[in-house]
Coordinates of C-alpha atoms and ligand atoms in Angstrom, one line a residue:
X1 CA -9.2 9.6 -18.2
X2 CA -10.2 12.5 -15.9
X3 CA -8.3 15.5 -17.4
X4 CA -10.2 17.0 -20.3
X5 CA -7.1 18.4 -21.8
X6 CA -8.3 22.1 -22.3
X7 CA -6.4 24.6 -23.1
X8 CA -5.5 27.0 -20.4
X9 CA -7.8 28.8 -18.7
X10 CA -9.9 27.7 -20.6
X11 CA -13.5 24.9 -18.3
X12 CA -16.6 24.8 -20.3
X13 CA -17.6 22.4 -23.2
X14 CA -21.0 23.0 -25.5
X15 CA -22.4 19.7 -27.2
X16 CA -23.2 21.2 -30.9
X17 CA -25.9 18.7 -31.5
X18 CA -26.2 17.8 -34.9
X19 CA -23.8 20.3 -36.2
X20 CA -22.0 19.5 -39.4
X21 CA -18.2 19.7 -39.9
X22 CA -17.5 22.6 -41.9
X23 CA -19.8 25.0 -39.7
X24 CA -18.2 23.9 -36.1
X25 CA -15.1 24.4 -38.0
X26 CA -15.4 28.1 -38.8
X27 CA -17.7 28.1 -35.3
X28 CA -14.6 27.6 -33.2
X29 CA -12.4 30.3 -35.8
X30 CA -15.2 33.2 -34.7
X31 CA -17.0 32.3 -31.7
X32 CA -15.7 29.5 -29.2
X33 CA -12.1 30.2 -29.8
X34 CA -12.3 33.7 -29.0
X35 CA -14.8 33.7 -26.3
X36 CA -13.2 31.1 -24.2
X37 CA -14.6 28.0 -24.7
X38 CA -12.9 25.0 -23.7
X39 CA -14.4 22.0 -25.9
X40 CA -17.3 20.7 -28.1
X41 CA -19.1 17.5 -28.2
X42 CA -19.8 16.5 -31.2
X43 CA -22.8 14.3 -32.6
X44 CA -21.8 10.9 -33.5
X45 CA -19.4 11.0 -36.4
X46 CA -19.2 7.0 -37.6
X47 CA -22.0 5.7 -40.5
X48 CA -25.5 6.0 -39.2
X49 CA -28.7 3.9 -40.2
X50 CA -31.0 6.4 -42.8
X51 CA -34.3 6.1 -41.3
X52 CA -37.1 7.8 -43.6
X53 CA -40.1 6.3 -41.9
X54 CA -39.4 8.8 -39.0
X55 CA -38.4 11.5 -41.2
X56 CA -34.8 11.4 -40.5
X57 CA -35.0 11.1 -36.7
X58 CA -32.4 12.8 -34.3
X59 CA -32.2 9.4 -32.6
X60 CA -30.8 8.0 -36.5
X61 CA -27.2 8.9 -35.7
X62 CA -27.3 6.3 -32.3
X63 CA -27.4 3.3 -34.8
X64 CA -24.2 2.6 -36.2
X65 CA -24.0 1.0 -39.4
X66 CA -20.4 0.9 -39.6
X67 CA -17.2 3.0 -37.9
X68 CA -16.6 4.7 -41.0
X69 CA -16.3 8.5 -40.8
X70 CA -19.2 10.3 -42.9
X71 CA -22.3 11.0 -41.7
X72 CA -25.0 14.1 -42.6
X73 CA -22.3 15.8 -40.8
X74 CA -19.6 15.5 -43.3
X75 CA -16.8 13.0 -44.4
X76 CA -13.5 12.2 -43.1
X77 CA -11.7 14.7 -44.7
X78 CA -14.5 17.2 -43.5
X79 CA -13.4 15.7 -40.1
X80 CA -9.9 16.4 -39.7
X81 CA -10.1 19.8 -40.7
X82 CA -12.7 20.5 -37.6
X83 CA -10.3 19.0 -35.3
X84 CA -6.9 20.9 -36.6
X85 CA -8.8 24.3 -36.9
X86 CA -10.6 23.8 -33.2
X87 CA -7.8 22.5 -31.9
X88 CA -5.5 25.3 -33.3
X89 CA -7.5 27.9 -32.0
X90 CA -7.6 26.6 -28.0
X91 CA -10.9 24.7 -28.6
X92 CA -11.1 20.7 -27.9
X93 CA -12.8 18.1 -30.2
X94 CA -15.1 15.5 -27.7
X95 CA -16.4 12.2 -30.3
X96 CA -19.9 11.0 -29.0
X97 CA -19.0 7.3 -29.1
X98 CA -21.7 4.4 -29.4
X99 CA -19.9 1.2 -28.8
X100 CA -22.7 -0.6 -26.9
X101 CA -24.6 -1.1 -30.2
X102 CA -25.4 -1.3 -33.8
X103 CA -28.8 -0.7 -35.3
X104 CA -32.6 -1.7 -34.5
X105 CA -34.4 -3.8 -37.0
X106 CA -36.0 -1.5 -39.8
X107 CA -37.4 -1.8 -43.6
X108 CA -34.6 0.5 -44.7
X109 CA -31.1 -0.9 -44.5
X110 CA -28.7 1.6 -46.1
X111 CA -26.4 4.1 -43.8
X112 CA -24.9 7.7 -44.3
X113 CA -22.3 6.2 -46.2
X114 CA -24.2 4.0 -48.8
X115 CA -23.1 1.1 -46.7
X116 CA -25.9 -1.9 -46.1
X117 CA -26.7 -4.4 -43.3
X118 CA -28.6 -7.6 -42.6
X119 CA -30.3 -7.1 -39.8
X120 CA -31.5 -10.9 -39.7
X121 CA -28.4 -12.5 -39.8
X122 CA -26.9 -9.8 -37.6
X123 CA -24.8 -8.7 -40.4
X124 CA -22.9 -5.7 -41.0
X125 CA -20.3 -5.9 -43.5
X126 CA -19.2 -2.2 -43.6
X127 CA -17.3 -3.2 -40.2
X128 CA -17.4 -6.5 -40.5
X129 CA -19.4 -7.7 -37.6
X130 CA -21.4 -11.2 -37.4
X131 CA -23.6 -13.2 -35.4
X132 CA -20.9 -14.2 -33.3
X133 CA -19.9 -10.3 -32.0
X134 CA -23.5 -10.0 -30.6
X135 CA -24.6 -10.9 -27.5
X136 CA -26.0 -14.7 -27.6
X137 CA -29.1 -15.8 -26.7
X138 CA -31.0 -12.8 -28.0
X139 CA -33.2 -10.9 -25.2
X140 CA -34.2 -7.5 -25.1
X141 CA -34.3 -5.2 -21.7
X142 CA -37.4 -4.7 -20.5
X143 CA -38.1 -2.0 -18.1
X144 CA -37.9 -4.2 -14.9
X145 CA -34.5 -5.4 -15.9
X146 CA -33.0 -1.6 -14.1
X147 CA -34.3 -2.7 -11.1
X148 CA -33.3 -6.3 -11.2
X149 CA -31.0 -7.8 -13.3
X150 CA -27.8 -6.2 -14.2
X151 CA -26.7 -8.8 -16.5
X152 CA -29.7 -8.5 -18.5
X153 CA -28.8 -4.7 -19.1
X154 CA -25.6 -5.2 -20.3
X155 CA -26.3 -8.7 -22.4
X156 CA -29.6 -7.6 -23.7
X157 CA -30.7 -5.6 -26.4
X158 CA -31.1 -1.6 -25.4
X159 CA -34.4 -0.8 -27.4
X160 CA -34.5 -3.5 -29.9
X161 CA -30.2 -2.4 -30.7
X162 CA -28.2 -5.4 -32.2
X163 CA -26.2 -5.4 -28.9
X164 CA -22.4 -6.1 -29.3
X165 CA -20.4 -8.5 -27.1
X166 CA -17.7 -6.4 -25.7
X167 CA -16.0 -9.5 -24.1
X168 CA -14.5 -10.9 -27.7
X169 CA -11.1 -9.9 -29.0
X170 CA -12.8 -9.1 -32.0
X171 CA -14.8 -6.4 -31.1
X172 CA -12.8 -5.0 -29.1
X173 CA -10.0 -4.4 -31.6
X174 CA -13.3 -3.3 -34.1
X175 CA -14.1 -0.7 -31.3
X176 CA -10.4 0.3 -30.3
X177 CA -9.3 0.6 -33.9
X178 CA -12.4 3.0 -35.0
X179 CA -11.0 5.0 -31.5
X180 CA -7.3 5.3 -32.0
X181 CA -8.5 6.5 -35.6
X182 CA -10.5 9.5 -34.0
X183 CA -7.5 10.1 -31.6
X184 CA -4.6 10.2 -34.4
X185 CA -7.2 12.8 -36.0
X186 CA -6.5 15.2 -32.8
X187 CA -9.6 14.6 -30.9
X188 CA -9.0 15.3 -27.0
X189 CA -11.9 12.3 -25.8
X190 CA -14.7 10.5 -26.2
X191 CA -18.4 10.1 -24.7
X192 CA -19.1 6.7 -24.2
X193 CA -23.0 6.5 -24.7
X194 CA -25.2 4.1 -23.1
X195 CA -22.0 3.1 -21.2
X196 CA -24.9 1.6 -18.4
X197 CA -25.0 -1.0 -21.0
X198 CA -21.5 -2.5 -21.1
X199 CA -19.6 -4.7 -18.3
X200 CA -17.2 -2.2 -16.6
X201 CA -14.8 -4.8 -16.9
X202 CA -14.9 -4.4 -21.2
X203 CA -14.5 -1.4 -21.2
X204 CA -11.4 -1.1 -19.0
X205 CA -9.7 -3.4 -21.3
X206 CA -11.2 -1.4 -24.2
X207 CA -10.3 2.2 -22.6
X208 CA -6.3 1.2 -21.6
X209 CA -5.6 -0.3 -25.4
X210 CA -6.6 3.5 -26.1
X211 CA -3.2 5.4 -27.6
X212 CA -2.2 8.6 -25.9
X213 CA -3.3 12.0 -27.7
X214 CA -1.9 13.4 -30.5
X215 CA 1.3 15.7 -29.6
X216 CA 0.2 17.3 -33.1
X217 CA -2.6 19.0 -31.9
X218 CA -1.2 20.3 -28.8
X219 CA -1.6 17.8 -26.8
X220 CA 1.4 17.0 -23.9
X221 CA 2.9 14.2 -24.2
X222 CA 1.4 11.0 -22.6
X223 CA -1.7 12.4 -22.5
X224 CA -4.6 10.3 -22.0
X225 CA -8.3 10.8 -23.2
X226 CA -10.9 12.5 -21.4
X227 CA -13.5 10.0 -20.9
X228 CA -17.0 10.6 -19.6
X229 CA -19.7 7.3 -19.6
X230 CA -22.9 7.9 -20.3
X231 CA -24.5 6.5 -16.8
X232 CA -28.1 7.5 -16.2
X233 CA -28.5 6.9 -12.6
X234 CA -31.2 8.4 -10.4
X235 CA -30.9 6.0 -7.5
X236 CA -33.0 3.0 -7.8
X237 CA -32.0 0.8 -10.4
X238 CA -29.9 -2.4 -9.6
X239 CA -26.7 -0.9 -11.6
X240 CA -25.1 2.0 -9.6
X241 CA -22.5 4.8 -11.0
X242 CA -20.3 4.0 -9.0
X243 CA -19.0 1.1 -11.0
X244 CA -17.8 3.1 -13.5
X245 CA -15.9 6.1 -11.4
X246 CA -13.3 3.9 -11.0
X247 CA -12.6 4.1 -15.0
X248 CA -12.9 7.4 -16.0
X249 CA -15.9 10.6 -15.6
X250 CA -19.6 9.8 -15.6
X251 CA -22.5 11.9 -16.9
X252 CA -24.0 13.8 -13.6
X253 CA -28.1 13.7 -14.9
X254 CA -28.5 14.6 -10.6
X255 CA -27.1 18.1 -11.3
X256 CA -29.3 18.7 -13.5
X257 CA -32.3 17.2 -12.4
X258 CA -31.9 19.1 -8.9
X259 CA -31.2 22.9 -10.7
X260 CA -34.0 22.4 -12.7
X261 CA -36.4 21.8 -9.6
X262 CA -34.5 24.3 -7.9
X263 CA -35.1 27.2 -10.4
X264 CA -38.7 26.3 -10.4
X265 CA -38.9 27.4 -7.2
X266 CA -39.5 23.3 -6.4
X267 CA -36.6 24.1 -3.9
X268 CA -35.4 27.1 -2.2
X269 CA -32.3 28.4 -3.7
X270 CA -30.8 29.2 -0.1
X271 CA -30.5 25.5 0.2
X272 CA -27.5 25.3 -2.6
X273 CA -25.0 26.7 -0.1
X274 CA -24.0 22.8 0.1
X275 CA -24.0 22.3 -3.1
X276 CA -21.9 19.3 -4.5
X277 CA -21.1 15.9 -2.9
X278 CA -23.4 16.8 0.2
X279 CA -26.4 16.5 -2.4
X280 CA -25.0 13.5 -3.5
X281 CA -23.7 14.5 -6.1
X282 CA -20.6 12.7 -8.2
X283 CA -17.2 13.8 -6.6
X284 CA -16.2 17.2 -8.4
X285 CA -13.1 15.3 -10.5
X286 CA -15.7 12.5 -11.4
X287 CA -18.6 14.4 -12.5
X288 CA -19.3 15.5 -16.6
X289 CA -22.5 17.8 -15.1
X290 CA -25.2 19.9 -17.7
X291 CA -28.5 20.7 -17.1
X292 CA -29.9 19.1 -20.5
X293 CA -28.4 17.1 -22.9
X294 CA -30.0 15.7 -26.2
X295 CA -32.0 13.3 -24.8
X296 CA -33.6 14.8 -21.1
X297 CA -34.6 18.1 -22.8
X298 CA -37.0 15.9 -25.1
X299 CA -38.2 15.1 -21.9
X300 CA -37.7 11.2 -22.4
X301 CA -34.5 11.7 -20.2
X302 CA -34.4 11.2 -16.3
X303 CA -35.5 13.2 -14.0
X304 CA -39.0 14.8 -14.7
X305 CA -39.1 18.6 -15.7
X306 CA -35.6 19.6 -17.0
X307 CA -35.2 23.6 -18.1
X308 CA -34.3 24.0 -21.6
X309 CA -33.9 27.1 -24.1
X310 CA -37.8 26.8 -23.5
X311 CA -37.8 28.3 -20.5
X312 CA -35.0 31.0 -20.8
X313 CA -35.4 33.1 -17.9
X314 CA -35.0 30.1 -15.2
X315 CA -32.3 28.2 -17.6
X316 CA -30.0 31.3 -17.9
X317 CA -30.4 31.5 -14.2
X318 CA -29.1 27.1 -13.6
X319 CA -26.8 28.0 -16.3
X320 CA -25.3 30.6 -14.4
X321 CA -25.2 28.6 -11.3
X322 CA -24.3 25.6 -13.1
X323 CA -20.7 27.7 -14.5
X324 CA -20.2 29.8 -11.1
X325 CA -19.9 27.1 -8.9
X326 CA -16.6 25.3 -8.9
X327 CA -18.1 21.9 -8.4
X328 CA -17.2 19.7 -11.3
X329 CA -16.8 20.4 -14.9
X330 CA -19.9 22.0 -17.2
X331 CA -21.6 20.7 -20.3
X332 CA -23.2 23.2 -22.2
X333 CA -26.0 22.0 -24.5
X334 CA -26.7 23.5 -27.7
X335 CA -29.5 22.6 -29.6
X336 CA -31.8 23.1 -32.9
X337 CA -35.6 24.4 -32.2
X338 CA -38.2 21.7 -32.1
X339 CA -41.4 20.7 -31.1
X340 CA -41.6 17.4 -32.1
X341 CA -39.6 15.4 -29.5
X342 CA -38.5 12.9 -33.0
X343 CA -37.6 15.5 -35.1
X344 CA -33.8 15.9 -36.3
X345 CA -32.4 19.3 -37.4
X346 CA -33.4 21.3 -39.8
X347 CA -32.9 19.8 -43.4
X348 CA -33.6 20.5 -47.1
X349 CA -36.0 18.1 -48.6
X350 CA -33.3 15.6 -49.2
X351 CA -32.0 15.1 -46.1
X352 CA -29.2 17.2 -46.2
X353 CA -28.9 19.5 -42.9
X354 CA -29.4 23.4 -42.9
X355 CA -26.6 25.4 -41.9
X356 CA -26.8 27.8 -39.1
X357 CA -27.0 31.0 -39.9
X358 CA -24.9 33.9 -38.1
X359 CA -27.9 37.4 -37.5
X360 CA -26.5 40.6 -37.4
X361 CA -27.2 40.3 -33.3
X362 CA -24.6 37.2 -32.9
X363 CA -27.2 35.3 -32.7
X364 CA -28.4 32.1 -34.6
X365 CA -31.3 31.7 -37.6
X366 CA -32.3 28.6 -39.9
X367 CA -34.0 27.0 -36.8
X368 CA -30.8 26.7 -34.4
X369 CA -30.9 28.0 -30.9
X370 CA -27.1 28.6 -30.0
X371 CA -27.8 28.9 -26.5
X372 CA -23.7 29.4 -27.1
X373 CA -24.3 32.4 -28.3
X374 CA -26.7 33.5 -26.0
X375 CA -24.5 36.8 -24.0
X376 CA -25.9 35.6 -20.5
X377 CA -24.2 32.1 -20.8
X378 CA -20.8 33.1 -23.2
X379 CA -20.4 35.9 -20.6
X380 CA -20.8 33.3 -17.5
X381 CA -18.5 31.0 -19.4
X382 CA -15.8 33.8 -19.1
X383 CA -16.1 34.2 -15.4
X384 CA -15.6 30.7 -14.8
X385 CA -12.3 31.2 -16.7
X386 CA -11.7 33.8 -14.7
X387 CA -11.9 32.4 -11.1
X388 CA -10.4 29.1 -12.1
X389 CA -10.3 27.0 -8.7
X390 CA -11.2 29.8 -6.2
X391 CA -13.4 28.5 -3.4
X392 CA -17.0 29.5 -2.7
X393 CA -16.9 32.3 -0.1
X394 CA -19.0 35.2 1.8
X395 CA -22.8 32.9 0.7
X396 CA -25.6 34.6 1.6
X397 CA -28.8 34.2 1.3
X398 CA -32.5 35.9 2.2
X399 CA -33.4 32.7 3.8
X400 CA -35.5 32.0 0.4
X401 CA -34.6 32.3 -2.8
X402 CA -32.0 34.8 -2.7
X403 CA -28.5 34.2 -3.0
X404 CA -25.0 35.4 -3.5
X405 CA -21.5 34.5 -3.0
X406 CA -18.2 35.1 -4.0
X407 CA -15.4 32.8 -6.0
X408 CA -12.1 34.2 -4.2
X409 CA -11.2 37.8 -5.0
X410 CA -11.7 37.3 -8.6
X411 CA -16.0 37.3 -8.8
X412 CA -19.1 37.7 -7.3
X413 CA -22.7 36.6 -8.7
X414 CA -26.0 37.0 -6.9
X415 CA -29.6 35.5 -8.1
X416 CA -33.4 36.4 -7.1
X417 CA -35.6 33.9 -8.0
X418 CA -37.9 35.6 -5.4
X419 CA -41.4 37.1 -6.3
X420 CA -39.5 40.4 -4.9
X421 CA -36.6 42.5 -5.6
X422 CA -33.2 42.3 -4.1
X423 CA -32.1 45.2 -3.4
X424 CA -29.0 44.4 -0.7
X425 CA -25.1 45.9 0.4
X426 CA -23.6 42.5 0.1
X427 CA -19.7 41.8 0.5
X428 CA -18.3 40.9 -3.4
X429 CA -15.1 39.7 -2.3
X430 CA -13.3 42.5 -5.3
X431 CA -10.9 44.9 -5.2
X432 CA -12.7 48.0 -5.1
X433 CA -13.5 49.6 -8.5
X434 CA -16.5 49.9 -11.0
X435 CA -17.6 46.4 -12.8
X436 CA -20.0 46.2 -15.4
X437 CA -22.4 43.5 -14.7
X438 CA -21.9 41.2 -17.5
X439 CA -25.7 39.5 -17.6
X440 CA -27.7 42.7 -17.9
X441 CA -25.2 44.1 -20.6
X442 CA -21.3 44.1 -21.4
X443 CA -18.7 46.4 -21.2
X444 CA -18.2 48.3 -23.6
X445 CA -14.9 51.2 -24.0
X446 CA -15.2 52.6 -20.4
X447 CA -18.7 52.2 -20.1
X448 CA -21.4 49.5 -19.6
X449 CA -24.1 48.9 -21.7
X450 CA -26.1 46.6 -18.7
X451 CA -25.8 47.8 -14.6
X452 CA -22.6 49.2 -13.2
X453 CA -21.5 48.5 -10.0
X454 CA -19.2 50.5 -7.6
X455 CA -17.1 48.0 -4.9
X456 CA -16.2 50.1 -1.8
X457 CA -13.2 49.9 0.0
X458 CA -14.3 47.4 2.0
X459 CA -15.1 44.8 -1.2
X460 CA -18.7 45.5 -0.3
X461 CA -21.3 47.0 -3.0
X462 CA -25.2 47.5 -3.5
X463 CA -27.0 45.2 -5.7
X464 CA -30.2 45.4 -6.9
X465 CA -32.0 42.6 -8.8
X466 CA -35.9 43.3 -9.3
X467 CA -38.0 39.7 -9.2
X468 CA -39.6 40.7 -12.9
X469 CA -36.2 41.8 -14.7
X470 CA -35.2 40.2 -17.8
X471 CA -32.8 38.1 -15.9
X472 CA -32.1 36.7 -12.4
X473 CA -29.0 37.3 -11.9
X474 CA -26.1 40.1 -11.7
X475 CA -22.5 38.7 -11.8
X476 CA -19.0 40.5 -11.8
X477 CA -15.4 39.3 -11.9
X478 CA -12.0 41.0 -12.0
X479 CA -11.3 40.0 -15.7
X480 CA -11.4 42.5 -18.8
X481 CA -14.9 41.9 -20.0
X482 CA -16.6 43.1 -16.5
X483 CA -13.4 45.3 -14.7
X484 CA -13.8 49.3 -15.5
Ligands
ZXY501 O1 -38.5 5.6 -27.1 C1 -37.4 5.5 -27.5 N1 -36.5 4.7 -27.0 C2 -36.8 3.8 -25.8 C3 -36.6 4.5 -24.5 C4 -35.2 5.2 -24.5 O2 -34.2 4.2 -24.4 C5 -32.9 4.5 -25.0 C6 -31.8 4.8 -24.1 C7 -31.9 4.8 -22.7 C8 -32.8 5.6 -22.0 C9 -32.9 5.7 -20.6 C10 -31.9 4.9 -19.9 O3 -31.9 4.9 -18.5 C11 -31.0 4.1 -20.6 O4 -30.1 3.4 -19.9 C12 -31.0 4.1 -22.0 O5 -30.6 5.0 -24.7 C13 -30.4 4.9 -26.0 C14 -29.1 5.1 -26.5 C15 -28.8 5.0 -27.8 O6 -27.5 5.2 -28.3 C16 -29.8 4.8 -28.7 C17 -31.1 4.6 -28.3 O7 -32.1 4.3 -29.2 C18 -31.4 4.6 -26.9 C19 -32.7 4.4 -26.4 O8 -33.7 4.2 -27.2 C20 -37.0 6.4 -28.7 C21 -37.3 5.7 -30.0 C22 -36.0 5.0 -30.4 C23 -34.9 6.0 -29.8 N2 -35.5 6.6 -28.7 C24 -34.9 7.2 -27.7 O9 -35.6 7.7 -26.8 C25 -33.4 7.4 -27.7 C26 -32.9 7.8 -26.5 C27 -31.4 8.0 -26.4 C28 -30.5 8.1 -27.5 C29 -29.2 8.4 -27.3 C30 -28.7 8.6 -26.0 O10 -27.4 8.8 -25.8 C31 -29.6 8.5 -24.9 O11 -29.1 8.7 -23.7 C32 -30.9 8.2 -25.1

């Protein structure tokens, strides 16, 4: 449940929050496919619970009203057309799955689908589900339970959430059938949200009654799903990670938390030449790592202060980091603009969600960020294709916030996130040659449009990086877009 399946050569994944169907669809036809990427996760695709009275909340689509598949995002049909266009164009399909829980107890009762539920007698006929497939007595977590009572975590109610008993035969079959649906479809995995939330033991059971993936789609035979569990874990609280490496990836919120304090100067950069497990960070294999996700840039998410699109200087810079650094595999957030830490993407005034639109730049209007799209993180996504599993090599640093090292013979990145420029010879580990630096600009014919940068004989080359440029970092690799 390790292996996300991507197509070769191909590391990175980008959560498209919120984005509908049709648009990742033709997304992954003119953008992810050819640019590299390796996967999307995509929001939440079963019936969601409509709720007005916060003006159609992002937080909505993590109360299931039933498994069936139409949402604001699209229908079914809608659904399997993503996946088989995606999928035939190198790029993997990753189901945000929300198996914990149902809804919260609201006025409103109707989901994305038209179907009701009774939130009183814990009903939910669009599934079915009862009293009986909810945990029993009814308690709800209270914020002492992380540090005390594992039991009450997994048997109480998460917010107010009807919370589901993943111990009956019933739901379970309810939660591996609406699974093994998704997977005949083509999709290559699934995130299992609030996974803190469920007994380990459940969702063993549930994860092994999992079918292999679809041969259709590309997929080799007896291939299993990637799975990575939502496991917020800072240190402190009673239930630990660790439980749930044994089953499949967890969600690394530590790699995020730490860049973020790192590239606000909260932490010397020279201090990342350990980076990985000696932070203690998740074992590479284990660890699904980003540096936001939907819920931590609102800043409700662990870990204080994480960078988002918000601050673009220092988050290109983490993003950069995050994708040249072989440890573990990268999640890419992409997100809608907001101020309001409630409010869900952009929508006409009934409800119905506003496309994207592509500008003339490659870049995105109608309120959506595409950090995606942004050429300082595509371009970093195609030198981690490039160096594949090369090692770390040749780190150096200005004993501050200066840094640079190579990824084998195949790439070289440096940062300054010093109030002064960098202006070094420093060994890039390349053949000798001219590379265009692909974060200031790209190549373009024979020439580059950002720095160029001349390798000696010796592999060594002088970069220059001044503290108030528009970015922090210069990167070159031995693939097409940055080799003259
Ligand atoms: O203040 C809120 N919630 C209480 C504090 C955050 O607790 C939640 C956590 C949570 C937070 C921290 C933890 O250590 C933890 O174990 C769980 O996970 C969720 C997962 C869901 O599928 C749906 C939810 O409503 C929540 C949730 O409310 C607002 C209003 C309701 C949704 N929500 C939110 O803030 C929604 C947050 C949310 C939603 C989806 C997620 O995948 C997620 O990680 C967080």
């Amino acid at each position: 449940y390790k292996n996300p399946h991507y197509a070769s050569g191909r590391t990175t994944m980008v959560h498209l929050f919120e984005w509908k169907w049709d648009d990742i669809a033709a997304e992954c036809e003119r953008f992810l496919g050819p640019r590299g990427y390796g996967g999307i996760q995509i929001s939440p695709p079963n019936e969601n619970l409509i709720i007005w009275s916060h003006q159609r909340p992002w937080w909505e689509r993590y109360q299931p009203i039933s498994y069936r598949l139409i949402t604001r995002s699209g229908n079914e049909v809608q659904f399997a057309n993503m996946v088989r266009r995606c999928n035939d164009v190198g790029v993997r399909i990753y189901v945000d799955a929300i198996i914990n829980h149902m809804t919260g107890t609201w006025n409103e009762n109707t989901g994305t689908g038209g179907s009701t539920a009774n939130f009183g007698q814990w009903g939910y006929p669009a599934v079915p589900y009862g009293r009986n497939d909810f945990n029993f007595p009814h308690c709800v977590i209270s914020g002492s339970d992380y540090g005390c009572c594992p039991d009450r975590v997994r048997n109480c109610e998460l917010s107010g959430l009807k919370d589901l008993n993943q111990g009956t035969e019933y739901v379970r079959t309810q939660i591996v059938n609406y699974m093994n649906h998704l997977i005949s479809l083509g999709v290559a995995g699934f995130r299992i949200d609030a996974a803190k939330h469920m007994w380990p033991g459940d969702l063993r059971v549930i994860f092994d009654r999992l079918h292999n993936l679809n041969t259709a789609h590309g997929f080799p035979s007896g291939a299993r799903p990637y799975i990575y569990q939502e496991v917020i874990d800072l240190g402190g609280e009673a239930i630990s990670r660790d439980e749930y490496t044994p089953l499949a990836a967890v969600t690394e919120f530590k790699y995020g938390m730490e860049l973020s304090r790192a590239f606000q100067r909260n932490n010397q950069l020279r201090w990342l030449h350990n980076w990985g497990v000696g932070w203690g960070l998740l074992a590479s294999n284990d660890a699904l790592n980003f540096i936001d996700n939907h819920d931590n840039q609102r800043g409700h998410g662990a870990g204080g202060a994480i960078l988002t699109y918000k601050q673009a200087k220092q988050y290109k810079g983490a993003i950069a980091f995050m994708l040249a650094h072989p440890h573990g595999w990268p999640q890419l957030m992409s997100s809608f603009a907001f101020t309001n830490t409630e409010a869900g993407p952009p929508m006409d005034n009934s409800g119905n969600i506003i496309s994207p639109s592509i500008n003339s730049d490659n870049s995105c209007g109608n309120g959506w960020v595409c950090e995606h799209r942004w050429r300082q993180i595509y371009s970093m996504v195609a030198f981690r294709n490039r160096v594949g599993n090369t090692a770390v090599t040749n780190w150096w640093d200005n004993g501050s916030n200066q840094i640079a090292f190579c990824r084998g013979n195949q790439g070289f990145v440096a940062f300054n996130n010093d109030y002064w420029d960098l202006n070094q010879t420093l060994q890039t580990c390349l053949p000798a040659g001219n590379y265009c630096d692909v974060i200031s600009g790209e190549k373009s014919g024979s020439t580059c449009t950002g720095k160029r940068i001349t390798v000696g004989s010796d592999g060594r080359a002088s970069i220059s990086l001044g503290a108030n440029e528009y970015d922090m970092v210069v990167a070159i690799h031995a693939g097409t877009e940055s080799r003259l």
